[in-house]
CSV table of C-alpha atoms in Angstrom, one decimal:
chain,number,residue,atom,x,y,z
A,13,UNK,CA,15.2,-24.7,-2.4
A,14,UNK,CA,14.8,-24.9,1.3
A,15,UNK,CA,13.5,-28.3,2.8
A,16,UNK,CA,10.9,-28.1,5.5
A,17,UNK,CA,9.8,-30.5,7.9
A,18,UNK,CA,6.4,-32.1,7.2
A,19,UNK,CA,3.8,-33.7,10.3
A,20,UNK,CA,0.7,-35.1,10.3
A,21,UNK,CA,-2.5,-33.8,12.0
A,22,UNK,CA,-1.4,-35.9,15.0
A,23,UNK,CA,2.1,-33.7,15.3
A,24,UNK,CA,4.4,-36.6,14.1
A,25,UNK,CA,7.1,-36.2,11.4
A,26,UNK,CA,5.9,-38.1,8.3
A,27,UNK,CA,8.2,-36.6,5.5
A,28,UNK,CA,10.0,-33.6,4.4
A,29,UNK,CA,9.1,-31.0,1.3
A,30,UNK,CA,11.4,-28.9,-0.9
A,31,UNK,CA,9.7,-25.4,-1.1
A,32,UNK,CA,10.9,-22.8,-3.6
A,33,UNK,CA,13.4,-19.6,-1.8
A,34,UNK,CA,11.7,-17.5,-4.4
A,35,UNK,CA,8.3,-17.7,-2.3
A,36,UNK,CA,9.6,-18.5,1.1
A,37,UNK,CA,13.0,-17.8,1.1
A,38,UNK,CA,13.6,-14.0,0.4
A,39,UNK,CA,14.5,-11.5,2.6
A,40,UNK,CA,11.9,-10.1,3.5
A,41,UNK,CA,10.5,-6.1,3.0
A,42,UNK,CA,9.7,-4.1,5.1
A,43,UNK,CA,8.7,-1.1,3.5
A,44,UNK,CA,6.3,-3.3,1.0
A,45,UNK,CA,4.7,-4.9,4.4
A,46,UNK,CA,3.6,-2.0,5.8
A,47,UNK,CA,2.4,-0.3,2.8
A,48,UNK,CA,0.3,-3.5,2.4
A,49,UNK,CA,-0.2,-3.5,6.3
A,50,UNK,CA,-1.6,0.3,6.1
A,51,UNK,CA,-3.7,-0.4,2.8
A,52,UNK,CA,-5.8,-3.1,4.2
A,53,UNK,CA,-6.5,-1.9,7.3
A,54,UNK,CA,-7.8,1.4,5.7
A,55,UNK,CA,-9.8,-0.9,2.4
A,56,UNK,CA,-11.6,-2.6,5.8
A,57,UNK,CA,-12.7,1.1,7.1
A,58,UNK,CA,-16.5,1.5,6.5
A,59,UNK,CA,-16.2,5.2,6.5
A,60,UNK,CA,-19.9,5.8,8.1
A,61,UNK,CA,-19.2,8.0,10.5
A,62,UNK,CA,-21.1,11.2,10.3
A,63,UNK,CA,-22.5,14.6,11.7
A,64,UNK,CA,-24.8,17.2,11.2
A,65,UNK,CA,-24.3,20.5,10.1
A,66,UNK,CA,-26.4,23.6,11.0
A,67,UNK,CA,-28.8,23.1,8.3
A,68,UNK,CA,-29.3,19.5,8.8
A,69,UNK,CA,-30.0,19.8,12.8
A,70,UNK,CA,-34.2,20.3,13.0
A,71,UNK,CA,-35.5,23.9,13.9
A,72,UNK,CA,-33.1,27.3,14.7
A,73,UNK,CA,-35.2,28.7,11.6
A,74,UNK,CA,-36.2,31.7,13.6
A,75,UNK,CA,-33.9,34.4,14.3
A,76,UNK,CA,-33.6,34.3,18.2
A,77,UNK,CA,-33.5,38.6,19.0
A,78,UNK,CA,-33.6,41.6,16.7
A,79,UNK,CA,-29.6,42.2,15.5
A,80,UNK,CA,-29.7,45.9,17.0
A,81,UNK,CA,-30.6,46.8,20.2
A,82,UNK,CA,-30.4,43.9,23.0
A,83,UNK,CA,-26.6,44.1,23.9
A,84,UNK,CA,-26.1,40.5,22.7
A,85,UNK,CA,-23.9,39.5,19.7
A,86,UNK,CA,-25.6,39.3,16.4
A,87,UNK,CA,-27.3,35.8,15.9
A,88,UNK,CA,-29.4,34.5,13.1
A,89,UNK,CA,-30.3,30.8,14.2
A,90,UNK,CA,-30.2,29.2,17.5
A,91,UNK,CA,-28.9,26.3,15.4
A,92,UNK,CA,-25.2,27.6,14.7
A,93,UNK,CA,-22.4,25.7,15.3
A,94,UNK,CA,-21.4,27.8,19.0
A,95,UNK,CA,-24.7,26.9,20.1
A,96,UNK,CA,-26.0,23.8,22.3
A,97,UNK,CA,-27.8,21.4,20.2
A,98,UNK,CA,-26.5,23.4,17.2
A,99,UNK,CA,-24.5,21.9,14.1
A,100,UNK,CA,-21.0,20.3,14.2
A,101,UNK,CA,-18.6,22.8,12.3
A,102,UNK,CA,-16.9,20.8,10.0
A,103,UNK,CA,-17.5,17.2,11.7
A,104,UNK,CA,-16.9,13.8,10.1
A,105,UNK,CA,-19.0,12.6,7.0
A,106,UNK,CA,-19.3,9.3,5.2
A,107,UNK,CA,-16.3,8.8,3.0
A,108,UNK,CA,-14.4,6.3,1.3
A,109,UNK,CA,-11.7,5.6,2.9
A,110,UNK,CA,-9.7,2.6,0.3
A,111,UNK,CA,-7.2,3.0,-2.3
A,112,UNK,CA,-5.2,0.2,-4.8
A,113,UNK,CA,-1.5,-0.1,-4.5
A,114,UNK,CA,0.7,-1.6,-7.1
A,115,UNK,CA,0.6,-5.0,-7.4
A,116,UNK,CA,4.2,-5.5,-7.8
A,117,UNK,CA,4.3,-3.7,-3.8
A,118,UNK,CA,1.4,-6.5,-2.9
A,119,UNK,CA,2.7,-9.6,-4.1
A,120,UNK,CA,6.5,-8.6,-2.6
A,121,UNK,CA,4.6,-8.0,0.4
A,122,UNK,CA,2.9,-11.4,0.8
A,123,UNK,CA,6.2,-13.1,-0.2
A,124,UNK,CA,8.1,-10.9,2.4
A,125,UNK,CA,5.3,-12.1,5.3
A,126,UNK,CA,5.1,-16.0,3.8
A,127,UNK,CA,9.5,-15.6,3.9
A,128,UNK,CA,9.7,-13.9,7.7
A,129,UNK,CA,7.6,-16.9,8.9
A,130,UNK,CA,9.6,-20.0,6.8
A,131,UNK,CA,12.7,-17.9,8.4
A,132,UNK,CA,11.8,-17.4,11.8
A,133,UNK,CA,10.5,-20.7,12.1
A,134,UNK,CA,7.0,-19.7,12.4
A,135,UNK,CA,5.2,-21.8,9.7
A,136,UNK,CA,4.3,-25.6,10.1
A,137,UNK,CA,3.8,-27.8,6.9
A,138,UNK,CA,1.1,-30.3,7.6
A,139,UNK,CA,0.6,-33.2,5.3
A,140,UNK,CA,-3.0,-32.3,4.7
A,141,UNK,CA,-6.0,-30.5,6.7
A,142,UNK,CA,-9.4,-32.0,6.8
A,143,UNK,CA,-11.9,-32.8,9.3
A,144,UNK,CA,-14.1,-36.3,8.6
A,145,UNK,CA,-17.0,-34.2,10.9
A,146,UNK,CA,-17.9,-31.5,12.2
A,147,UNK,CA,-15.6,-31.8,16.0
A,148,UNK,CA,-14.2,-28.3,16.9
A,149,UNK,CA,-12.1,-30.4,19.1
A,150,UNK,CA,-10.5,-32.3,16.3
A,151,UNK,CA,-8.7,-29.0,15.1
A,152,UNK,CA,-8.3,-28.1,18.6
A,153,UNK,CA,-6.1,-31.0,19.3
A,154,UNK,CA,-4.0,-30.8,16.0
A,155,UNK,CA,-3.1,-27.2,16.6
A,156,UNK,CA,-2.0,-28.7,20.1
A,157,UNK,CA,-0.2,-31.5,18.8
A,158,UNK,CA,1.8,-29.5,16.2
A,159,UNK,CA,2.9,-26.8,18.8
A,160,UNK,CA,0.4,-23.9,16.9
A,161,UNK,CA,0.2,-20.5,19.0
A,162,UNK,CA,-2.2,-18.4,20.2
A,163,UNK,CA,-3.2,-16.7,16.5
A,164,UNK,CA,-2.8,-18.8,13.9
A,165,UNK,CA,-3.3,-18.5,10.1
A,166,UNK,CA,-4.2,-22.1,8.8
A,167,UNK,CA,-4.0,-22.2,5.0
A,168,UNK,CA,-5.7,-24.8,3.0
A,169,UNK,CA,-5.4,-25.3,-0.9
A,170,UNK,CA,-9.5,-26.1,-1.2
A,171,UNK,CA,-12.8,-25.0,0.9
A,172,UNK,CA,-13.0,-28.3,3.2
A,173,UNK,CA,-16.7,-26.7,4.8
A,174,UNK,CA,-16.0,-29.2,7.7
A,175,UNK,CA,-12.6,-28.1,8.3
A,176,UNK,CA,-13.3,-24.5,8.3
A,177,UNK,CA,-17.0,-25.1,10.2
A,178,UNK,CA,-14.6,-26.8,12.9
A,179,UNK,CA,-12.2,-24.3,13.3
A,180,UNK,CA,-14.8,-21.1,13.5
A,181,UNK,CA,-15.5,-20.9,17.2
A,182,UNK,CA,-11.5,-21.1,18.2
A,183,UNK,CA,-10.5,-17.9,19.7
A,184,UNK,CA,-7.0,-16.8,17.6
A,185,UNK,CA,-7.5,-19.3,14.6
A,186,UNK,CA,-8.4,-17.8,11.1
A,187,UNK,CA,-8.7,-20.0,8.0
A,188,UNK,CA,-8.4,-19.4,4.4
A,189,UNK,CA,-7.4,-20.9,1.4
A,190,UNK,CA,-4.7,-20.0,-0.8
A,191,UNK,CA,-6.4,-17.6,-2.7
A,192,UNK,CA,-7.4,-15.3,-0.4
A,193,UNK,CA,-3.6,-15.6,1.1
A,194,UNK,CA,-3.0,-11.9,2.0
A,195,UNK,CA,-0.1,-9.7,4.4
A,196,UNK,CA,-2.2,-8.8,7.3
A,197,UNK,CA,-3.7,-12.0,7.8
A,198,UNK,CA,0.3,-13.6,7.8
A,199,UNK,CA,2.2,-10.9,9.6
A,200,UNK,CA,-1.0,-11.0,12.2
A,201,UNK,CA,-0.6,-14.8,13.2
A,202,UNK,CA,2.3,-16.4,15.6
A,203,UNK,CA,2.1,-19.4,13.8
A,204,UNK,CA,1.0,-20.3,9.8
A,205,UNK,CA,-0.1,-23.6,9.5
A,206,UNK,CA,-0.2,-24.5,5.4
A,207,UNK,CA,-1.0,-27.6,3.7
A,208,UNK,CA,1.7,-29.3,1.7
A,209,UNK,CA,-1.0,-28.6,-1.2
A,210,UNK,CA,-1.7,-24.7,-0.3
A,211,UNK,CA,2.5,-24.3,-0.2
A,212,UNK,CA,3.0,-25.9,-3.4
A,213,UNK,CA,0.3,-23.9,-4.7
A,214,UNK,CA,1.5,-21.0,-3.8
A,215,UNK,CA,4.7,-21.5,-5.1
A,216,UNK,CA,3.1,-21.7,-8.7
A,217,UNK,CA,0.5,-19.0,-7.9
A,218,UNK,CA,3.4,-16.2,-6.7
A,219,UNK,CA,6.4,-18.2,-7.9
C-alpha cells in the first residue's frame, strides 16, 4: 500500500490516503498500453470515407470510337478508371474499422497507465471535486492551485453536471468518472487529477 498525499481544491495538504499497489503500484506494460493505445484510436475511426467506381460515376455509357479502325487504343466507356472524371480503381469505401481485445490486455492496460502516473508523480489526489455553480473559473483556479498541467484527466467517482459543465470550455481538461476510466484518456494527460472517492473506487472496481 503506497500512501499519497491528499489537497483540497484550494492546493493545501489536508490528509494523506493509503491506495492499493495492485491498482497503482505495478510496473507498468508496455506492450498491453499500446495494444490498448492502437485499439481505441482505430474503435474511434468512422470509416466513411469513400469513392466511386466506374459504374457508380454518371454517364461513359456510350462507347467513345469504333474498337477497329481510328489508331487509338480500344475503349469502351469514357468512364474508365485512366480517364478524367472516370472511376477510382480500387479507392477507399466505408468500412468498419473496430475490433475487441481481451479484456485481461485492457484492464492490465488501464492499471499499467493509472501505475505510470502514481509512479512518476503525475497523479494528484484531491479530497473531493465539486462546483457549488456553474464558474469555469472555479475549476480554473483549482487546477492552478494544485500544480495541474496543460492536459489533464480529472476523474470523479459521480456525474457532478456543475463540475463537469465548469470544466467543458478549458482547453487541455477532460472529465470523466470512474467508469468510463480508459488508457488513452490516462496515458494522453500530463497530469490525473482523481478524487479520493474515484481512487478508492477504482481500487474495488480493478482491484
Amino acid at each position: 500500500m503506497a500512501q499519497f498525499n491528499v489537497v483540497d481544491m484550494n492546493g493545501k495538504k489536508v490528509s494523506t490516503v493509503e491506495l492499493s499497489d495492485a491498482v497503482f503500484g505495478i510496473t507498468p506494460n508496455e506492450k498491453a498500453v499500446h495494444i490498448a493505445v492502437v485499439n481505441f484510436l482505430a474503435n474511434q475511426r468512422q470509416g466513411t470515407q469513400n469513392t466511386k467506381i466506374r459504374m457508380e460515376v454518371s454517364g461513359g455509357g456510350k462507347k467513345p470510337w469504333r474498337q477497329k479502325g481510328t489508331g487509338h487504343a480500344r475503349q469502351g466507356s469514357t468512364r474508365a478508371p485512366q480517364w478524367t472524371h472516370g472511376g477510382v480503381a480500387l479507392g477507399p469505401k466505408p468500412r468498419d474499422y473496430s475490433y475487441h481485445i481481451n479484456k485481461k490486455v485492457k484492464r492490465l492496460a488501464v492499471l499499467s497507465a493509472l501505475s505510470d502516473k502514481a509512479l512518476n508523480g503525475d497523479m494528484i489526489v484531491v479530497d473531493k471535486l465539486t462546483c457549488e455553480d456553474y464558474k469555469t473559473k472555479t475549476v480554473v483556479a483549482m487546477l492552478n492551485a494544485i500544480g495541474a498541467g496543460k492536459k489533464n484527466l480529472v476523474v470523479n467517482d459521480t456525474v457532478d453536471a456543475k463540475f463537469i459543465k465548469s470544466a467543458a470550455n478549458i482547453p487541455g481538461v477532460k472529465t470523466t468518472t470512474t467508469g468510463s476510466v480508459n488508457t488513452y484518456d490516462v496515458v494522453n494527460a500530463n497530469k490525473l487529477v482523481i478524487s479520493v472517492d474515484a481512487a478508492k473506487k477504482l481500487e474495488e472496481v480493478l482491484g
